[in-house]
Tab-separated table of C-alpha atoms in Angstrom:
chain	number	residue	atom	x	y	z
A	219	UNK	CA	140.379	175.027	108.852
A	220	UNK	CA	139.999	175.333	112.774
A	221	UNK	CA	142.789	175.363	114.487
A	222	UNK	CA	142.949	172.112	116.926
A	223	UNK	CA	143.716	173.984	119.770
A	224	UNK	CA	140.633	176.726	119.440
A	225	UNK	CA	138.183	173.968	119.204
A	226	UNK	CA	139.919	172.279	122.473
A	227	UNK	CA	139.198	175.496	123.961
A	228	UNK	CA	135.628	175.834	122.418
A	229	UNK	CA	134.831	172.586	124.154
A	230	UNK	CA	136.483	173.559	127.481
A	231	UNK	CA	134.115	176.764	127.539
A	232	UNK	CA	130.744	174.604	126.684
A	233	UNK	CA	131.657	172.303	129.156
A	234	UNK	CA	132.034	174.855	132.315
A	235	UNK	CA	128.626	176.459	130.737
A	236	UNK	CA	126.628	172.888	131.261
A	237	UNK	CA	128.154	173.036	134.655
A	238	UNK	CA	125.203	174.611	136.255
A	239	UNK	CA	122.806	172.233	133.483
A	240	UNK	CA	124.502	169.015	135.653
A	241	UNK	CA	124.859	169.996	138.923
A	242	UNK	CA	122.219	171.903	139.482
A	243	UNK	CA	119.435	169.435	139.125
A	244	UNK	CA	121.818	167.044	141.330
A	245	UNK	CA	121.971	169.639	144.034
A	246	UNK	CA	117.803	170.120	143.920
A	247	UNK	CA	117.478	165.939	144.377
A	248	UNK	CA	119.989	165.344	147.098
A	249	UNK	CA	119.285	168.457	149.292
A	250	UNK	CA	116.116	169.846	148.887
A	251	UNK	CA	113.674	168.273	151.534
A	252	UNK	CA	110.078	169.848	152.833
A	253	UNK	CA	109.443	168.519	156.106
A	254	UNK	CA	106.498	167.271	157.141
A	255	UNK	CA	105.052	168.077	159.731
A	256	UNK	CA	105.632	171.729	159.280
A	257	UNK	CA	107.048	173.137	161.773
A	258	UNK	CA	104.736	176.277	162.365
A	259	UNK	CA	105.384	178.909	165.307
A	260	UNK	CA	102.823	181.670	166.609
A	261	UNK	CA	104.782	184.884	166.881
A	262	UNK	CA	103.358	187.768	169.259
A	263	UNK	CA	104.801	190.969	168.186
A	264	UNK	CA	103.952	192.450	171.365
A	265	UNK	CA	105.755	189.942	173.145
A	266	UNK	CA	108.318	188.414	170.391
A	267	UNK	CA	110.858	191.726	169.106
A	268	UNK	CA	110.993	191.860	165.441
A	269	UNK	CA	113.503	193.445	163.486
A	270	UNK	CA	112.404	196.821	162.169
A	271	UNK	CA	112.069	196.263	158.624
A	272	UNK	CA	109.640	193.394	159.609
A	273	UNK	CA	107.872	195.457	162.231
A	274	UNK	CA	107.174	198.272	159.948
A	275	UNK	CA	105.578	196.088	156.631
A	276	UNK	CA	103.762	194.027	158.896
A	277	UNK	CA	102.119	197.179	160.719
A	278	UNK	CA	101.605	198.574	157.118
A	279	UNK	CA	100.043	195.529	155.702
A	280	UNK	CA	97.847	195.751	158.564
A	281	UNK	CA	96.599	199.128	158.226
A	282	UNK	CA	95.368	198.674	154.565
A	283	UNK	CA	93.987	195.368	155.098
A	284	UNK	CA	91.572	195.857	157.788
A	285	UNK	CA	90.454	198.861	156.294
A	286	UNK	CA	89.382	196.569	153.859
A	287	UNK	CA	87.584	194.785	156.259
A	288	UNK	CA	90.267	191.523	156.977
A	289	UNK	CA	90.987	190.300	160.377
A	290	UNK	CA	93.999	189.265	161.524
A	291	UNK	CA	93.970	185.418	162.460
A	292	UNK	CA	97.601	185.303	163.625
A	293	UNK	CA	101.108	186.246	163.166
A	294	UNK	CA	103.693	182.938	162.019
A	295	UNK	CA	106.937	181.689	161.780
A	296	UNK	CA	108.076	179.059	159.413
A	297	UNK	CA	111.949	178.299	160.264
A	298	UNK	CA	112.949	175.143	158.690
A	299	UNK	CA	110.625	174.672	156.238
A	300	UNK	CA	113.191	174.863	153.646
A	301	UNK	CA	116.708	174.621	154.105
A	302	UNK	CA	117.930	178.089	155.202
A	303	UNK	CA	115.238	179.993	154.500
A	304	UNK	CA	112.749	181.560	157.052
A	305	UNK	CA	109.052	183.098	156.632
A	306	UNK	CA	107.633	185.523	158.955
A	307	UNK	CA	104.034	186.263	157.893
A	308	UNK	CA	100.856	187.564	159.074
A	309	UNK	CA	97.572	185.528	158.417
A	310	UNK	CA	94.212	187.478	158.104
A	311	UNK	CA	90.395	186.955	156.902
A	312	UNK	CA	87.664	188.255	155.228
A	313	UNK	CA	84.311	186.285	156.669
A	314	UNK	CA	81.877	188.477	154.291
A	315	UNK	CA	83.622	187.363	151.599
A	316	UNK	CA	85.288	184.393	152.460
A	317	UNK	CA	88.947	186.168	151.065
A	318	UNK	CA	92.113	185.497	152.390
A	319	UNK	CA	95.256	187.130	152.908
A	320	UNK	CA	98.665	187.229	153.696
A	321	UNK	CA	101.628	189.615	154.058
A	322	UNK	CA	104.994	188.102	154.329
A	323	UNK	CA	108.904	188.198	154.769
A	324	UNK	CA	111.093	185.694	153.497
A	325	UNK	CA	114.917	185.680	154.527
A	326	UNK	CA	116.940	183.653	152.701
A	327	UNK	CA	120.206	182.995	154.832
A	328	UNK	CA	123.801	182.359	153.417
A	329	UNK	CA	125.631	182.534	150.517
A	330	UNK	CA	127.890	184.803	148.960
A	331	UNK	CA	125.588	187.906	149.034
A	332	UNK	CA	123.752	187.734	152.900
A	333	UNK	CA	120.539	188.010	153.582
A	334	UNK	CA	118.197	188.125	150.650
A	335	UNK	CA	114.318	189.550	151.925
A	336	UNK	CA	111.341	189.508	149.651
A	337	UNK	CA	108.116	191.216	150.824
A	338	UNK	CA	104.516	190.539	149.431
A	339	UNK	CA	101.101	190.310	150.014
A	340	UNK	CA	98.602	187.866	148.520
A	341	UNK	CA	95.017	187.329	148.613
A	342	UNK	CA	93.070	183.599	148.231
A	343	UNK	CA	89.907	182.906	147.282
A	344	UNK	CA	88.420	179.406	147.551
A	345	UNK	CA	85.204	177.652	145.898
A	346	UNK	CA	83.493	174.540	146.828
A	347	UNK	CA	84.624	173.381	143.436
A	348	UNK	CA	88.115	172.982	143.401
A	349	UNK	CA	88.644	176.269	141.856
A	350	UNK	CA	91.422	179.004	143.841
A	351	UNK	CA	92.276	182.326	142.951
A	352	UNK	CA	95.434	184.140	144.032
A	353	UNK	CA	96.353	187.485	143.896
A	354	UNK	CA	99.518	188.785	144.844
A	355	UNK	CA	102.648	190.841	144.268
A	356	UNK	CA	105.275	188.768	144.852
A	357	UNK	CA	108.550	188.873	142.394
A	358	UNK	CA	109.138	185.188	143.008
A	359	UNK	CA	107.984	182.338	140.747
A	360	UNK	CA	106.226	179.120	141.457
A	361	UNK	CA	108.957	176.253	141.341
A	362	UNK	CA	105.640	174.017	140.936
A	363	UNK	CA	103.164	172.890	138.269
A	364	UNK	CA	99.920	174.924	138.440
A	365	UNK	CA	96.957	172.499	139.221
A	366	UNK	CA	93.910	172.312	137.703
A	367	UNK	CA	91.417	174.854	138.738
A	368	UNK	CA	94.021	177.221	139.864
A	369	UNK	CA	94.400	180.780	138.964
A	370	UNK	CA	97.270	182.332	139.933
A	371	UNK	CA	98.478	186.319	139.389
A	372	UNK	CA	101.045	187.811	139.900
A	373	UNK	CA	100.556	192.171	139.914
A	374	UNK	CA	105.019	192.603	140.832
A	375	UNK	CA	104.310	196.791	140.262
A	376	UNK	CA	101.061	196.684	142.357
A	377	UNK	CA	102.634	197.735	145.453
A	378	UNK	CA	99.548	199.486	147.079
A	379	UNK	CA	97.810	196.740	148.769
A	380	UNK	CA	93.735	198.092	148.418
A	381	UNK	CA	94.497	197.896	144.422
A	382	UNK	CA	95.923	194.765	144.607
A	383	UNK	CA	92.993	193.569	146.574
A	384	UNK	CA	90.373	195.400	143.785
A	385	UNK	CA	92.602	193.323	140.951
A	386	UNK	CA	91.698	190.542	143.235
A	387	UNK	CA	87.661	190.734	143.366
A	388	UNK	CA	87.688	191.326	139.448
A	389	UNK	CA	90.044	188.220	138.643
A	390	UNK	CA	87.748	186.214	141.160
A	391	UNK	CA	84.939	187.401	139.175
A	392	UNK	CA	86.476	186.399	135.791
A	393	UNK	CA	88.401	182.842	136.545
A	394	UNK	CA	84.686	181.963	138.804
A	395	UNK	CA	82.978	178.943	137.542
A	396	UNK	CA	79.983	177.225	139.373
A	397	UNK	CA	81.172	177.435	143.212
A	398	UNK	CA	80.339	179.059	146.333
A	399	UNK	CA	83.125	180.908	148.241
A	400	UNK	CA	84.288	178.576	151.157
A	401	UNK	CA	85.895	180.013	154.316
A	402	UNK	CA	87.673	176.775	155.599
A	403	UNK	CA	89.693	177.953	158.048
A	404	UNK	CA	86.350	178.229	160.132
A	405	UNK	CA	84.601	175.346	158.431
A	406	UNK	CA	87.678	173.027	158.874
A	407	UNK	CA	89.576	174.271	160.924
A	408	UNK	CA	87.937	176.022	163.560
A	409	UNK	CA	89.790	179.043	163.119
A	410	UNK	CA	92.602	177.623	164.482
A	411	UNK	CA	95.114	179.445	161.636
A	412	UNK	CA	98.170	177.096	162.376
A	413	UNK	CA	96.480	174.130	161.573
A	414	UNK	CA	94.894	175.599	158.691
A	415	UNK	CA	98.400	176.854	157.474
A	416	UNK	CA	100.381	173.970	158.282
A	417	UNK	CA	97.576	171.277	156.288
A	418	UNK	CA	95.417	173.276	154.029
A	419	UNK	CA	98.510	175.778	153.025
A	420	UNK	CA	101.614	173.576	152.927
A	421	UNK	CA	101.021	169.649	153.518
A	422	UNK	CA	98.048	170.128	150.560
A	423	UNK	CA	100.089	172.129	148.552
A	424	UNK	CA	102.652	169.583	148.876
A	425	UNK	CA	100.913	166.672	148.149
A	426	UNK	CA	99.450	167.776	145.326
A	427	UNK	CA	102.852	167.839	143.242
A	428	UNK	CA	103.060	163.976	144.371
A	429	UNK	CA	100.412	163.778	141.376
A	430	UNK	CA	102.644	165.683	139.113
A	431	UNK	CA	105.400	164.052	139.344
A	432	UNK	CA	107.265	167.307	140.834
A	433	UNK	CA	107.715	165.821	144.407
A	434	UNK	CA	107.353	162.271	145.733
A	435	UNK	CA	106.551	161.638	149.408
A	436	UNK	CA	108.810	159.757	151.945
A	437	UNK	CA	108.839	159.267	155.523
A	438	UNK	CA	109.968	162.539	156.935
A	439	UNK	CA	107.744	164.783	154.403
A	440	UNK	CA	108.543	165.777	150.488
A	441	UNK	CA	111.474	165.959	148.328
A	442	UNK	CA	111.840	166.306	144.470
A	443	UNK	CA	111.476	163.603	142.228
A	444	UNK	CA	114.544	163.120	139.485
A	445	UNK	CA	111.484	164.770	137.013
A	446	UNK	CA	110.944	167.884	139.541
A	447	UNK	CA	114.333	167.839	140.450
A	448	UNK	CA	115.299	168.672	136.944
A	449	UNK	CA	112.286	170.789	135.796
A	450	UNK	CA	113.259	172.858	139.083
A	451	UNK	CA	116.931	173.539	138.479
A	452	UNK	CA	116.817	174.282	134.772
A	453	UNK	CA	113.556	177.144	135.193
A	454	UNK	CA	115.969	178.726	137.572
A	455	UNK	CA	119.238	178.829	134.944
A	456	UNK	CA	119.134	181.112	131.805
A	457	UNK	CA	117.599	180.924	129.651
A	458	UNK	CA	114.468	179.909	130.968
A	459	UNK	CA	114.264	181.762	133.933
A	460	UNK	CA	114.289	185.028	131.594
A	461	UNK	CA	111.665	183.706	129.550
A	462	UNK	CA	108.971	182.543	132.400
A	463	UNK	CA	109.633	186.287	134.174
A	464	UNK	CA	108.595	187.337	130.890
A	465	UNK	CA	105.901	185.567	129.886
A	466	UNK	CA	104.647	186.506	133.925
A	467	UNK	CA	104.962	190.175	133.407
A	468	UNK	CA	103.570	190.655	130.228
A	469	UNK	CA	100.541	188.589	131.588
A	470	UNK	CA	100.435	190.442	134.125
A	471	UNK	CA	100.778	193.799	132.427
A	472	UNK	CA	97.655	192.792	129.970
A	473	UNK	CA	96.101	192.220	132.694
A	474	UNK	CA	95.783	195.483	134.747
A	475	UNK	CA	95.422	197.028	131.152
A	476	UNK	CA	92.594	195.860	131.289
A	477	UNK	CA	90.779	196.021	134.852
A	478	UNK	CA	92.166	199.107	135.623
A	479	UNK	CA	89.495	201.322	134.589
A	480	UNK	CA	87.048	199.415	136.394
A	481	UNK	CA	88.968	199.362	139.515
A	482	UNK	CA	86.848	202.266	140.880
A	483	UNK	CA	83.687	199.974	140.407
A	484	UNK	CA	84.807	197.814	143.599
A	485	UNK	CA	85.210	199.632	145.938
């Protein structure tokens, strides 16, 4: 028979294990807000000092992209777009082929550990049918529900960024339906790249979990729903967190198992 006082302390240790289970999703409902509207800020690099770190990726992002024949539509800030978190980026274009791209720097401020920084570059293609592919090698995973029509890669050991953009053309090739490429930064927007990232990047993205039930909207811009705010705190915690990074490198891996050897082809 168990003794009374092991199973006491059996219980004691599930409970403090939930902990995260319960207060978690709380935390996500009650302090996670996007505001809306974004609050986007042109950066000059010849006029605004960045720190080094940032200096140096950005000047190597831009190297390999315009070589492969991008343009660089501007250079952005996002400071409060989430709570204590900032994103320095650089926005470029591809008219031929209607590609887009991005490198970027996210700081995550506070906490225990400082200053977290995550680097990446990612390319977008869009059709006049609803259907997107993105390409990129960014570590972190969506906290949303992929939409119809969306095809989304992520390439984490792909750190050199002309292979990344070869991966690209052959996975726009592949996930392609019946569209035409569509450039609408120009189209739309004018190629005015704050507007275009502050409504066609963010407020659609946005909007567009309203409809799954992630995010509902209210007066000063998004927050989570009790259903996102759940699904978002739990794919964070253990064990599912280990199991979605898996699943998204081994999908990954396939992948470039695949299209590597006719990498050479597109270039």
């Amino acid at each position: 028979m168990i003794p009374e006082w092991l199973l006491t302390l059996a219980g004691i240790a599930l409970c403090i294990l939930l902990i995260p289970y319960v207060l978690g999703p709380i935390l996500v409902f009650f302090t996670l807000r996007f505001r809306m509207p974004p609050t986007v800020v042109p950066v000059d690099p010849r006029v605004h000092p960045l720190p080094a770190e940032a200096r140096n990726y950005l000047a190597e992002a831009y190297r390999a992209l315009t070589a492969e024949g991008f343009e660089l539509v501007g250079t952005m800030l996002l400071p409060d777009l989430v709570p204590n978190v900032k994103t320095l980026f650089a926005m470029y274009v591809n008219r031929p082929s209607s590609d887009m791209a991005m490198s970027a720097i996210i700081v995550a401020q506070g906490g225990v550990g400082g200053e977290l920084k995550t680097s990446y570059v990612e390319f977008v293609r869009r059709f006049d049918d609803g259907v997107v592919v993105q390409t990129n090698n960014s570590s972190e995973l969506s906290a949303f529900k992929r939409m119809p029509g969306e095809f989304t890669t992520k390439f984490w050991q792909v750190r050199d960024i002309r292979q990344l953009y070869g991966l690209h053309q052959l996975l726009v090739e592949r996930f392609r339906q019946r569209g035409q490429s569509v450039n609408r930064l120009d189209t739309e927007y004018s190629g005015d790249a704050v507007r275009y990232v502050a409504k066609a990047v963010l407020e659609e993205t946005f909007r567009d979990q309203v409809g799954t039930g992630y995010l509902a909207e209210d007066a000063s811009g998004f927050r989570p729903s009790f259903k996102g705010a759940w699904i978002m705190a739990w794919q964070e915690l253990w064990p599912v967190k280990g199991i979605r990074r898996w699943r998204e490198r081994h999908r990954a891996e396939r992948l470039l198992a695949e299209l590597h050897t006719r990498l050479p082809d597109v270039f």
